[in-house]
Amino acid sequence: MAIFKRSLEDFAIKHRNDIRQDPVFRAQFHTMCANIGVDPLASNKGMWAQLLGFGDFYYELGVQIVEACLATRAYNGGFMELASLRNAVQRRRGAAADPVSEDDISRAIGKLKTLGSGFRLVKIGNKSLVQSVPGELNQDKNAALDLAQSKGYTSERELMQDLKWSETRASETVLALLKEGLAMIDKGAPDGKPLLWFPCLQYNIQLSIPP
């Protein structure tokens, strides 16, 4: 194992610039480290932090993640798609900064989580959401988000029809989502039936529009 670790150090020295500048290469390097039980993020003062600057990189990234989540919390209720957060952070970093990947964001959130900050990744269907507020998503809230993820909205009627819920169960779930700020009601639908919109599933659309 010591030989593997030494080889990994030699590899890191040789490819230092690629690891720091290429997010895909960086993710592959993290995978290599994990395979032999090395955690480059374990300490800001360790060899890896000095060699690759990981300590400063992920500390700075963590600060930018917190800033981006706080800036959008009133809009999305403290839940944001991982891809949307990556885009928001990249914009904050500016065009001159090295690009970051979703893997980088996930690792930085993992470090924030160890501080008891309330940040964590949650999986809803095939989407990864970043949660920046305390609380738990129960099974019914997850199901409503999953149903809405393809178009960004659902309705109480859809919850009843597609999930075979009772009117009481659907109504209580809608009220809970509204109370927590995760959803908004739109009463302007053509059929007159209120729609339940999830800003956390729509924010990436706004980020794709040039400033």
PDB file of N, CA and C in Angstrom, residues 38-131:
ATOM      1  N   VAL A  38      -6.961   7.033   0.347  1.00  0.00           N
ATOM      2  CA  VAL A  38      -6.383   8.353   0.576  1.00  0.00           C
ATOM      3  C   VAL A  38      -7.460   9.410   0.404  1.00  0.00           C
ATOM      4  N   ASP A  39      -7.552  10.352   1.339  1.00  0.00           N
ATOM      5  CA  ASP A  39      -8.500  11.451   1.252  1.00  0.00           C
ATOM      6  C   ASP A  39      -7.730  12.764   1.148  1.00  0.00           C
ATOM      7  N   PRO A  40      -7.603  13.336  -0.061  1.00  0.00           N
ATOM      8  CA  PRO A  40      -6.853  14.589  -0.225  1.00  0.00           C
ATOM      9  C   PRO A  40      -7.487  15.766   0.497  1.00  0.00           C
ATOM     10  N   LEU A  41      -8.743  15.629   0.908  1.00  0.00           N
ATOM     11  CA  LEU A  41      -9.436  16.731   1.569  1.00  0.00           C
ATOM     12  C   LEU A  41      -9.471  16.578   3.087  1.00  0.00           C
ATOM     13  N   ALA A  42      -8.753  15.588   3.603  1.00  0.00           N
ATOM     14  CA  ALA A  42      -8.841  15.296   5.038  1.00  0.00           C
ATOM     15  C   ALA A  42      -8.285  16.416   5.892  1.00  0.00           C
ATOM     16  N   SER A  43      -7.339  17.173   5.384  1.00  0.00           N
ATOM     17  CA  SER A  43      -6.726  18.231   6.180  1.00  0.00           C
ATOM     18  C   SER A  43      -6.285  19.370   5.286  1.00  0.00           C
ATOM     19  N   ASN A  44      -6.528  20.591   5.751  1.00  0.00           N
ATOM     20  CA  ASN A  44      -6.071  21.761   5.006  1.00  0.00           C
ATOM     21  C   ASN A  44      -4.572  21.988   5.152  1.00  0.00           C
ATOM     22  N   LYS A  45      -3.928  21.262   6.074  1.00  0.00           N
ATOM     23  CA  LYS A  45      -2.513  21.491   6.341  1.00  0.00           C
ATOM     24  C   LYS A  45      -1.659  20.294   5.933  1.00  0.00           C
ATOM     25  N   GLY A  46      -2.277  19.281   5.337  1.00  0.00           N
ATOM     26  CA  GLY A  46      -1.542  18.087   4.978  1.00  0.00           C
ATOM     27  C   GLY A  46      -0.758  18.243   3.689  1.00  0.00           C
ATOM     28  N   MET A  47      -0.102  17.136   3.323  1.00  0.00           N
ATOM     29  CA  MET A  47       0.739  17.140   2.127  1.00  0.00           C
ATOM     30  C   MET A  47      -0.047  17.457   0.872  1.00  0.00           C
ATOM     31  N   TRP A  48      -1.276  16.873   0.776  1.00  0.00           N
ATOM     32  CA  TRP A  48      -2.070  17.081  -0.435  1.00  0.00           C
ATOM     33  C   TRP A  48      -2.517  18.530  -0.556  1.00  0.00           C
ATOM     34  N   ALA A  49      -2.847  19.142   0.566  1.00  0.00           N
ATOM     35  CA  ALA A  49      -3.244  20.550   0.538  1.00  0.00           C
ATOM     36  C   ALA A  49      -2.088  21.426   0.057  1.00  0.00           C
ATOM     37  N   GLN A  50      -0.875  21.123   0.518  1.00  0.00           N
ATOM     38  CA  GLN A  50       0.290  21.897   0.112  1.00  0.00           C
ATOM     39  C   GLN A  50       0.659  21.633  -1.341  1.00  0.00           C
ATOM     40  N   LEU A  51       0.548  20.377  -1.753  1.00  0.00           N
ATOM     41  CA  LEU A  51       0.950  19.995  -3.097  1.00  0.00           C
ATOM     42  C   LEU A  51      -0.009  20.501  -4.165  1.00  0.00           C
ATOM     43  N   LEU A  52      -1.312  20.372  -3.901  1.00  0.00           N
ATOM     44  CA  LEU A  52      -2.321  20.675  -4.915  1.00  0.00           C
ATOM     45  C   LEU A  52      -3.156  21.912  -4.615  1.00  0.00           C
ATOM     46  N   GLY A  53      -3.012  22.453  -3.409  1.00  0.00           N
ATOM     47  CA  GLY A  53      -3.825  23.613  -3.058  1.00  0.00           C
ATOM     48  C   GLY A  53      -5.282  23.272  -2.831  1.00  0.00           C
ATOM     49  N   PHE A  54      -5.574  21.985  -2.522  1.00  0.00           N
ATOM     50  CA  PHE A  54      -6.959  21.556  -2.348  1.00  0.00           C
ATOM     51  C   PHE A  54      -7.640  22.260  -1.186  1.00  0.00           C
ATOM     52  N   GLY A  55      -6.883  22.521  -0.128  1.00  0.00           N
ATOM     53  CA  GLY A  55      -7.492  23.148   1.046  1.00  0.00           C
ATOM     54  C   GLY A  55      -8.115  24.478   0.702  1.00  0.00           C
ATOM     55  N   ASP A  56      -7.350  25.352   0.069  1.00  0.00           N
ATOM     56  CA  ASP A  56      -7.853  26.669  -0.324  1.00  0.00           C
ATOM     57  C   ASP A  56      -8.949  26.552  -1.371  1.00  0.00           C
ATOM     58  N   PHE A  57      -8.769  25.628  -2.317  1.00  0.00           N
ATOM     59  CA  PHE A  57      -9.738  25.480  -3.413  1.00  0.00           C
ATOM     60  C   PHE A  57     -11.121  25.118  -2.885  1.00  0.00           C
ATOM     61  N   TYR A  58     -11.192  24.100  -2.032  1.00  0.00           N
ATOM     62  CA  TYR A  58     -12.498  23.642  -1.560  1.00  0.00           C
ATOM     63  C   TYR A  58     -13.067  24.548  -0.464  1.00  0.00           C
ATOM     64  N   TYR A  59     -12.190  25.232   0.266  1.00  0.00           N
ATOM     65  CA  TYR A  59     -12.682  26.227   1.232  1.00  0.00           C
ATOM     66  C   TYR A  59     -13.356  27.377   0.482  1.00  0.00           C
ATOM     67  N   GLU A  60     -12.687  27.869  -0.554  1.00  0.00           N
ATOM     68  CA  GLU A  60     -13.252  28.954  -1.362  1.00  0.00           C
ATOM     69  C   GLU A  60     -14.542  28.510  -2.037  1.00  0.00           C
ATOM     70  N   LEU A  61     -14.539  27.274  -2.535  1.00  0.00           N
ATOM     71  CA  LEU A  61     -15.731  26.737  -3.195  1.00  0.00           C
ATOM     72  C   LEU A  61     -16.884  26.620  -2.211  1.00  0.00           C
ATOM     73  N   GLY A  62     -16.600  26.196  -0.984  1.00  0.00           N
ATOM     74  CA  GLY A  62     -17.638  26.100   0.036  1.00  0.00           C
ATOM     75  C   GLY A  62     -18.270  27.440   0.337  1.00  0.00           C
ATOM     76  N   VAL A  63     -17.448  28.483   0.426  1.00  0.00           N
ATOM     77  CA  VAL A  63     -17.967  29.829   0.665  1.00  0.00           C
ATOM     78  C   VAL A  63     -18.877  30.261  -0.486  1.00  0.00           C
ATOM     79  N   GLN A  64     -18.461  29.983  -1.716  1.00  0.00           N
ATOM     80  CA  GLN A  64     -19.258  30.367  -2.883  1.00  0.00           C
ATOM     81  C   GLN A  64     -20.565  29.584  -2.955  1.00  0.00           C
ATOM     82  N   ILE A  65     -20.552  28.341  -2.518  1.00  0.00           N
ATOM     83  CA  ILE A  65     -21.770  27.537  -2.473  1.00  0.00           C
ATOM     84  C   ILE A  65     -22.760  28.136  -1.470  1.00  0.00           C
ATOM     85  N   VAL A  66     -22.260  28.477  -0.291  1.00  0.00           N
ATOM     86  CA  VAL A  66     -23.120  29.081   0.732  1.00  0.00           C
ATOM     87  C   VAL A  66     -23.712  30.387   0.213  1.00  0.00           C
ATOM     88  N   GLU A  67     -22.904  31.221  -0.414  1.00  0.00           N
ATOM     89  CA  GLU A  67     -23.376  32.504  -0.938  1.00  0.00           C
ATOM     90  C   GLU A  67     -24.461  32.304  -2.000  1.00  0.00           C
ATOM     91  N   ALA A  68     -24.231  31.359  -2.920  1.00  0.00           N
ATOM     92  CA  ALA A  68     -25.206  31.109  -3.984  1.00  0.00           C
ATOM     93  C   ALA A  68     -26.522  30.582  -3.430  1.00  0.00           C
ATOM     94  N   CYS A  69     -26.438  29.687  -2.438  1.00  0.00           N
ATOM     95  CA  CYS A  69     -27.658  29.134  -1.841  1.00  0.00           C
ATOM     96  C   CYS A  69     -28.428  30.191  -1.061  1.00  0.00           C
ATOM     97  N   LEU A  70     -27.722  31.034  -0.321  1.00  0.00           N
ATOM     98  CA  LEU A  70     -28.383  32.095   0.437  1.00  0.00           C
ATOM     99  C   LEU A  70     -29.059  33.091  -0.499  1.00  0.00           C
ATOM    100  N   ALA A  71     -28.416  33.379  -1.625  1.00  0.00           N
ATOM    101  CA  ALA A  71     -28.949  34.365  -2.564  1.00  0.00           C
ATOM    102  C   ALA A  71     -30.244  33.898  -3.218  1.00  0.00           C
ATOM    103  N   THR A  72     -30.454  32.578  -3.282  1.00  0.00           N
ATOM    104  CA  THR A  72     -31.643  32.041  -3.969  1.00  0.00           C
ATOM    105  C   THR A  72     -32.647  31.406  -3.021  1.00  0.00           C
ATOM    106  N   ARG A  73     -32.351  31.395  -1.734  1.00  0.00           N
ATOM    107  CA  ARG A  73     -33.193  30.661  -0.779  1.00  0.00           C
ATOM    108  C   ARG A  73     -34.619  31.195  -0.737  1.00  0.00           C
ATOM    109  N   ALA A  74     -34.784  32.508  -0.816  1.00  0.00           N
ATOM    110  CA  ALA A  74     -36.135  33.085  -0.771  1.00  0.00           C
ATOM    111  C   ALA A  74     -36.954  32.659  -1.979  1.00  0.00           C
ATOM    112  N   TYR A  75     -36.269  32.344  -3.061  1.00  0.00           N
ATOM    113  CA  TYR A  75     -36.961  31.946  -4.291  1.00  0.00           C
ATOM    114  C   TYR A  75     -37.250  30.449  -4.342  1.00  0.00           C
ATOM    115  N   ASN A  76     -36.268  29.629  -3.932  1.00  0.00           N
ATOM    116  CA  ASN A  76     -36.420  28.188  -4.129  1.00  0.00           C
ATOM    117  C   ASN A  76     -36.650  27.399  -2.840  1.00  0.00           C
ATOM    118  N   GLY A  77     -36.793  28.104  -1.710  1.00  0.00           N
ATOM    119  CA  GLY A  77     -37.087  27.427  -0.458  1.00  0.00           C
ATOM    120  C   GLY A  77     -35.925  26.656   0.145  1.00  0.00           C
ATOM    121  N   GLY A  78     -34.703  26.900  -0.355  1.00  0.00           N
ATOM    122  CA  GLY A  78     -33.539  26.226   0.198  1.00  0.00           C
ATOM    123  C   GLY A  78     -33.189  24.924  -0.485  1.00  0.00           C
ATOM    124  N   PHE A  79     -33.798  24.669  -1.649  1.00  0.00           N
ATOM    125  CA  PHE A  79     -33.470  23.482  -2.439  1.00  0.00           C
ATOM    126  C   PHE A  79     -33.103  23.935  -3.853  1.00  0.00           C
ATOM    127  N   MET A  80     -32.004  23.403  -4.372  1.00  0.00           N
ATOM    128  CA  MET A  80     -31.495  23.829  -5.667  1.00  0.00           C
ATOM    129  C   MET A  80     -30.889  22.636  -6.384  1.00  0.00           C
ATOM    130  N   GLU A  81     -31.179  22.507  -7.664  1.00  0.00           N
ATOM    131  CA  GLU A  81     -30.589  21.419  -8.426  1.00  0.00           C
ATOM    132  C   GLU A  81     -29.072  21.547  -8.425  1.00  0.00           C
ATOM    133  N   LEU A  82     -28.391  20.413  -8.344  1.00  0.00           N
ATOM    134  CA  LEU A  82     -26.931  20.410  -8.306  1.00  0.00           C
ATOM    135  C   LEU A  82     -26.346  21.103  -9.533  1.00  0.00           C
ATOM    136  N   ALA A  83     -26.901  20.822 -10.710  1.00  0.00           N
ATOM    137  CA  ALA A  83     -26.394  21.447 -11.934  1.00  0.00           C
ATOM    138  C   ALA A  83     -26.596  22.956 -11.912  1.00  0.00           C
ATOM    139  N   SER A  84     -27.715  23.397 -11.368  1.00  0.00           N
ATOM    140  CA  SER A  84     -27.999  24.824 -11.278  1.00  0.00           C
ATOM    141  C   SER A  84     -27.036  25.512 -10.317  1.00  0.00           C
ATOM    142  N   LEU A  85     -26.749  24.840  -9.212  1.00  0.00           N
ATOM    143  CA  LEU A  85     -25.813  25.404  -8.243  1.00  0.00           C
ATOM    144  C   LEU A  85     -24.417  25.505  -8.852  1.00  0.00           C
ATOM    145  N   ARG A  86     -24.015  24.492  -9.589  1.00  0.00           N
ATOM    146  CA  ARG A  86     -22.706  24.556 -10.253  1.00  0.00           C
ATOM    147  C   ARG A  86     -22.630  25.759 -11.184  1.00  0.00           C
ATOM    148  N   ASN A  87     -23.696  25.991 -11.955  1.00  0.00           N
ATOM    149  CA  ASN A  87     -23.724  27.139 -12.862  1.00  0.00           C
ATOM    150  C   ASN A  87     -23.646  28.455 -12.095  1.00  0.00           C
ATOM    151  N   ALA A  88     -24.384  28.531 -10.988  1.00  0.00           N
ATOM    152  CA  ALA A  88     -24.399  29.760 -10.188  1.00  0.00           C
ATOM    153  C   ALA A  88     -23.020  30.022  -9.580  1.00  0.00           C
ATOM    154  N   VAL A  89     -22.379  28.968  -9.084  1.00  0.00           N
ATOM    155  CA  VAL A  89     -21.044  29.116  -8.490  1.00  0.00           C
ATOM    156  C   VAL A  89     -20.029  29.519  -9.553  1.00  0.00           C
ATOM    157  N   GLN A  90     -20.128  28.896 -10.727  1.00  0.00           N
ATOM    158  CA  GLN A  90     -19.189  29.229 -11.805  1.00  0.00           C
ATOM    159  C   GLN A  90     -19.315  30.697 -12.204  1.00  0.00           C
ATOM    160  N   ARG A  91     -20.525  31.201 -12.216  1.00  0.00           N
ATOM    161  CA  ARG A  91     -20.724  32.615 -12.527  1.00  0.00           C
ATOM    162  C   ARG A  91     -20.101  33.508 -11.459  1.00  0.00           C
ATOM    163  N   ARG A  92     -20.230  33.098 -10.202  1.00  0.00           N
ATOM    164  CA  ARG A  92     -19.630  33.882  -9.121  1.00  0.00           C
ATOM    165  C   ARG A  92     -18.104  33.874  -9.220  1.00  0.00           C
ATOM    166  N   ARG A  93     -17.546  32.781  -9.673  1.00  0.00           N
ATOM    167  CA  ARG A  93     -16.094  32.665  -9.768  1.00  0.00           C
ATOM    168  C   ARG A  93     -15.530  33.515 -10.900  1.00  0.00           C
ATOM    169  N   GLY A  94     -16.337  33.750 -11.929  1.00  0.00           N
ATOM    170  CA  GLY A  94     -15.884  34.562 -13.046  1.00  0.00           C
ATOM    171  C   GLY A  94     -15.239  33.731 -14.139  1.00  0.00           C
ATOM    172  N   ALA A  95     -15.158  34.304 -15.318  1.00  0.00           N
ATOM    173  CA  ALA A  95     -14.652  33.585 -16.487  1.00  0.00           C
ATOM    174  C   ALA A  95     -13.176  33.229 -16.370  1.00  0.00           C
ATOM    175  N   ALA A  96     -12.425  33.998 -15.592  1.00  0.00           N
ATOM    176  CA  ALA A  96     -10.978  33.766 -15.486  1.00  0.00           C
ATOM    177  C   ALA A  96     -10.628  32.623 -14.535  1.00  0.00           C
ATOM    178  N   ALA A  97     -11.575  32.204 -13.696  1.00  0.00           N
ATOM    179  CA  ALA A  97     -11.301  31.153 -12.702  1.00  0.00           C
ATOM    180  C   ALA A  97     -11.342  29.775 -13.349  1.00  0.00           C
ATOM    181  N   ASP A  98     -10.638  28.820 -12.738  1.00  0.00           N
ATOM    182  CA  ASP A  98     -10.674  27.442 -13.218  1.00  0.00           C
ATOM    183  C   ASP A  98     -12.095  26.899 -13.093  1.00  0.00           C
ATOM    184  N   PRO A  99     -12.555  26.122 -14.064  1.00  0.00           N
ATOM    185  CA  PRO A  99     -13.922  25.586 -14.011  1.00  0.00           C
ATOM    186  C   PRO A  99     -14.084  24.576 -12.882  1.00  0.00           C
ATOM    187  N   VAL A 100     -15.313  24.453 -12.402  1.00  0.00           N
ATOM    188  CA  VAL A 100     -15.635  23.462 -11.372  1.00  0.00           C
ATOM    189  C   VAL A 100     -16.685  22.510 -11.925  1.00  0.00           C
ATOM    190  N   SER A 101     -16.705  21.320 -11.387  1.00  0.00           N
ATOM    191  CA  SER A 101     -17.646  20.297 -11.837  1.00  0.00           C
ATOM    192  C   SER A 101     -18.676  20.019 -10.746  1.00  0.00           C
ATOM    193  N   GLU A 102     -19.689  19.241 -11.092  1.00  0.00           N
ATOM    194  CA  GLU A 102     -20.667  18.822 -10.090  1.00  0.00           C
ATOM    195  C   GLU A 102     -19.990  17.960  -9.027  1.00  0.00           C
ATOM    196  N   ASP A 103     -18.965  17.209  -9.418  1.00  0.00           N
ATOM    197  CA  ASP A 103     -18.216  16.410  -8.453  1.00  0.00           C
ATOM    198  C   ASP A 103     -17.520  17.317  -7.433  1.00  0.00           C
ATOM    199  N   ASP A 104     -16.945  18.435  -7.902  1.00  0.00           N
ATOM    200  CA  ASP A 104     -16.313  19.397  -6.993  1.00  0.00           C
ATOM    201  C   ASP A 104     -17.334  19.956  -6.004  1.00  0.00           C
ATOM    202  N   ILE A 105     -18.519  20.315  -6.537  1.00  0.00           N
ATOM    203  CA  ILE A 105     -19.575  20.878  -5.688  1.00  0.00           C
ATOM    204  C   ILE A 105     -19.990  19.855  -4.629  1.00  0.00           C
ATOM    205  N   SER A 106     -20.146  18.609  -5.050  1.00  0.00           N
ATOM    206  CA  SER A 106     -20.560  17.551  -4.116  1.00  0.00           C
ATOM    207  C   SER A 106     -19.535  17.355  -3.010  1.00  0.00           C
ATOM    208  N   ARG A 107     -18.252  17.381  -3.364  1.00  0.00           N
ATOM    209  CA  ARG A 107     -17.202  17.189  -2.360  1.00  0.00           C
ATOM    210  C   ARG A 107     -17.157  18.367  -1.389  1.00  0.00           C
ATOM    211  N   ALA A 108     -17.325  19.571  -1.911  1.00  0.00           N
ATOM    212  CA  ALA A 108     -17.330  20.746  -1.034  1.00  0.00           C
ATOM    213  C   ALA A 108     -18.521  20.711  -0.084  1.00  0.00           C
ATOM    214  N   ILE A 109     -19.683  20.261  -0.582  1.00  0.00           N
ATOM    215  CA  ILE A 109     -20.868  20.148   0.274  1.00  0.00           C
ATOM    216  C   ILE A 109     -20.639  19.092   1.353  1.00  0.00           C
ATOM    217  N   GLY A 110     -19.927  18.021   0.990  1.00  0.00           N
ATOM    218  CA  GLY A 110     -19.602  17.000   1.977  1.00  0.00           C
ATOM    219  C   GLY A 110     -18.789  17.561   3.129  1.00  0.00           C
ATOM    220  N   LYS A 111     -17.874  18.494   2.821  1.00  0.00           N
ATOM    221  CA  LYS A 111     -17.082  19.135   3.869  1.00  0.00           C
ATOM    222  C   LYS A 111     -17.932  20.106   4.682  1.00  0.00           C
ATOM    223  N   LEU A 112     -18.854  20.805   4.022  1.00  0.00           N
ATOM    224  CA  LEU A 112     -19.765  21.689   4.751  1.00  0.00           C
ATOM    225  C   LEU A 112     -20.636  20.890   5.706  1.00  0.00           C
ATOM    226  N   LYS A 113     -21.056  19.716   5.268  1.00  0.00           N
ATOM    227  CA  LYS A 113     -21.932  18.868   6.077  1.00  0.00           C
ATOM    228  C   LYS A 113     -21.267  18.468   7.386  1.00  0.00           C
ATOM    229  N   THR A 114     -19.953  18.219   7.333  1.00  0.00           N
ATOM    230  CA  THR A 114     -19.248  17.810   8.551  1.00  0.00           C
ATOM    231  C   THR A 114     -19.204  18.922   9.589  1.00  0.00           C
ATOM    232  N   LEU A 115     -19.455  20.159   9.154  1.00  0.00           N
ATOM    233  CA  LEU A 115     -19.476  21.286  10.079  1.00  0.00           C
ATOM    234  C   LEU A 115     -20.852  21.485  10.711  1.00  0.00           C
ATOM    235  N   GLY A 116     -21.798  20.625  10.337  1.00  0.00           N
ATOM    236  CA  GLY A 116     -23.154  20.756  10.864  1.00  0.00           C
ATOM    237  C   GLY A 116     -23.877  21.957  10.313  1.00  0.00           C
ATOM    238  N   SER A 117     -23.591  22.303   9.055  1.00  0.00           N
ATOM    239  CA  SER A 117     -24.127  23.524   8.461  1.00  0.00           C
ATOM    240  C   SER A 117     -25.537  23.362   7.907  1.00  0.00           C
ATOM    241  N   GLY A 118     -26.043  22.135   7.823  1.00  0.00           N
ATOM    242  CA  GLY A 118     -27.366  21.912   7.255  1.00  0.00           C
ATOM    243  C   GLY A 118     -27.356  21.668   5.759  1.00  0.00           C
ATOM    244  N   PHE A 119     -26.189  21.773   5.115  1.00  0.00           N
ATOM    245  CA  PHE A 119     -26.083  21.527   3.683  1.00  0.00           C
ATOM    246  C   PHE A 119     -25.940  20.032   3.427  1.00  0.00           C
ATOM    247  N   ARG A 120     -26.689  19.545   2.437  1.00  0.00           N
ATOM    248  CA  ARG A 120     -26.557  18.145   2.063  1.00  0.00           C
ATOM    249  C   ARG A 120     -27.163  17.915   0.693  1.00  0.00           C
ATOM    250  N   LEU A 121     -26.808  16.798   0.078  1.00  0.00           N
ATOM    251  CA  LEU A 121     -27.362  16.396  -1.207  1.00  0.00           C
ATOM    252  C   LEU A 121     -28.509  15.425  -0.980  1.00  0.00           C
ATOM    253  N   VAL A 122     -29.605  15.631  -1.698  1.00  0.00           N
ATOM    254  CA  VAL A 122     -30.727  14.698  -1.636  1.00  0.00           C
ATOM    255  C   VAL A 122     -31.068  14.275  -3.063  1.00  0.00           C
ATOM    256  N   LYS A 123     -31.481  13.047  -3.210  1.00  0.00           N
ATOM    257  CA  LYS A 123     -31.814  12.491  -4.518  1.00  0.00           C
ATOM    258  C   LYS A 123     -33.323  12.432  -4.684  1.00  0.00           C
ATOM    259  N   ILE A 124     -33.823  13.086  -5.734  1.00  0.00           N
ATOM    260  CA  ILE A 124     -35.253  13.056  -6.061  1.00  0.00           C
ATOM    261  C   ILE A 124     -35.376  12.509  -7.477  1.00  0.00           C
ATOM    262  N   GLY A 125     -35.849  11.279  -7.608  1.00  0.00           N
ATOM    263  CA  GLY A 125     -35.906  10.672  -8.930  1.00  0.00           C
ATOM    264  C   GLY A 125     -34.508  10.592  -9.522  1.00  0.00           C
ATOM    265  N   ASN A 126     -34.326  11.177 -10.715  1.00  0.00           N
ATOM    266  CA  ASN A 126     -33.001  11.166 -11.336  1.00  0.00           C
ATOM    267  C   ASN A 126     -32.267  12.488 -11.163  1.00  0.00           C
ATOM    268  N   LYS A 127     -32.758  13.336 -10.277  1.00  0.00           N
ATOM    269  CA  LYS A 127     -32.124  14.629 -10.034  1.00  0.00           C
ATOM    270  C   LYS A 127     -31.485  14.670  -8.653  1.00  0.00           C
ATOM    271  N   SER A 128     -30.368  15.391  -8.560  1.00  0.00           N
ATOM    272  CA  SER A 128     -29.719  15.641  -7.274  1.00  0.00           C
ATOM    273  C   SER A 128     -29.992  17.076  -6.872  1.00  0.00           C
ATOM    274  N   LEU A 129     -30.553  17.267  -5.686  1.00  0.00           N
ATOM    275  CA  LEU A 129     -30.841  18.600  -5.170  1.00  0.00           C
ATOM    276  C   LEU A 129     -29.937  18.891  -3.983  1.00  0.00           C
ATOM    277  N   VAL A 130     -29.538  20.148  -3.876  1.00  0.00           N
ATOM    278  CA  VAL A 130     -28.751  20.598  -2.734  1.00  0.00           C
ATOM    279  C   VAL A 130     -29.697  21.259  -1.748  1.00  0.00           C
ATOM    280  N   GLN A 131     -29.731  20.742  -0.535  1.00  0.00           N
ATOM    281  CA  GLN A 131     -30.576  21.291   0.524  1.00  0.00           C
ATOM    282  C   GLN A 131     -29.734  22.175   1.420  1.00  0.00           C
TER     283      GLN A 131
END
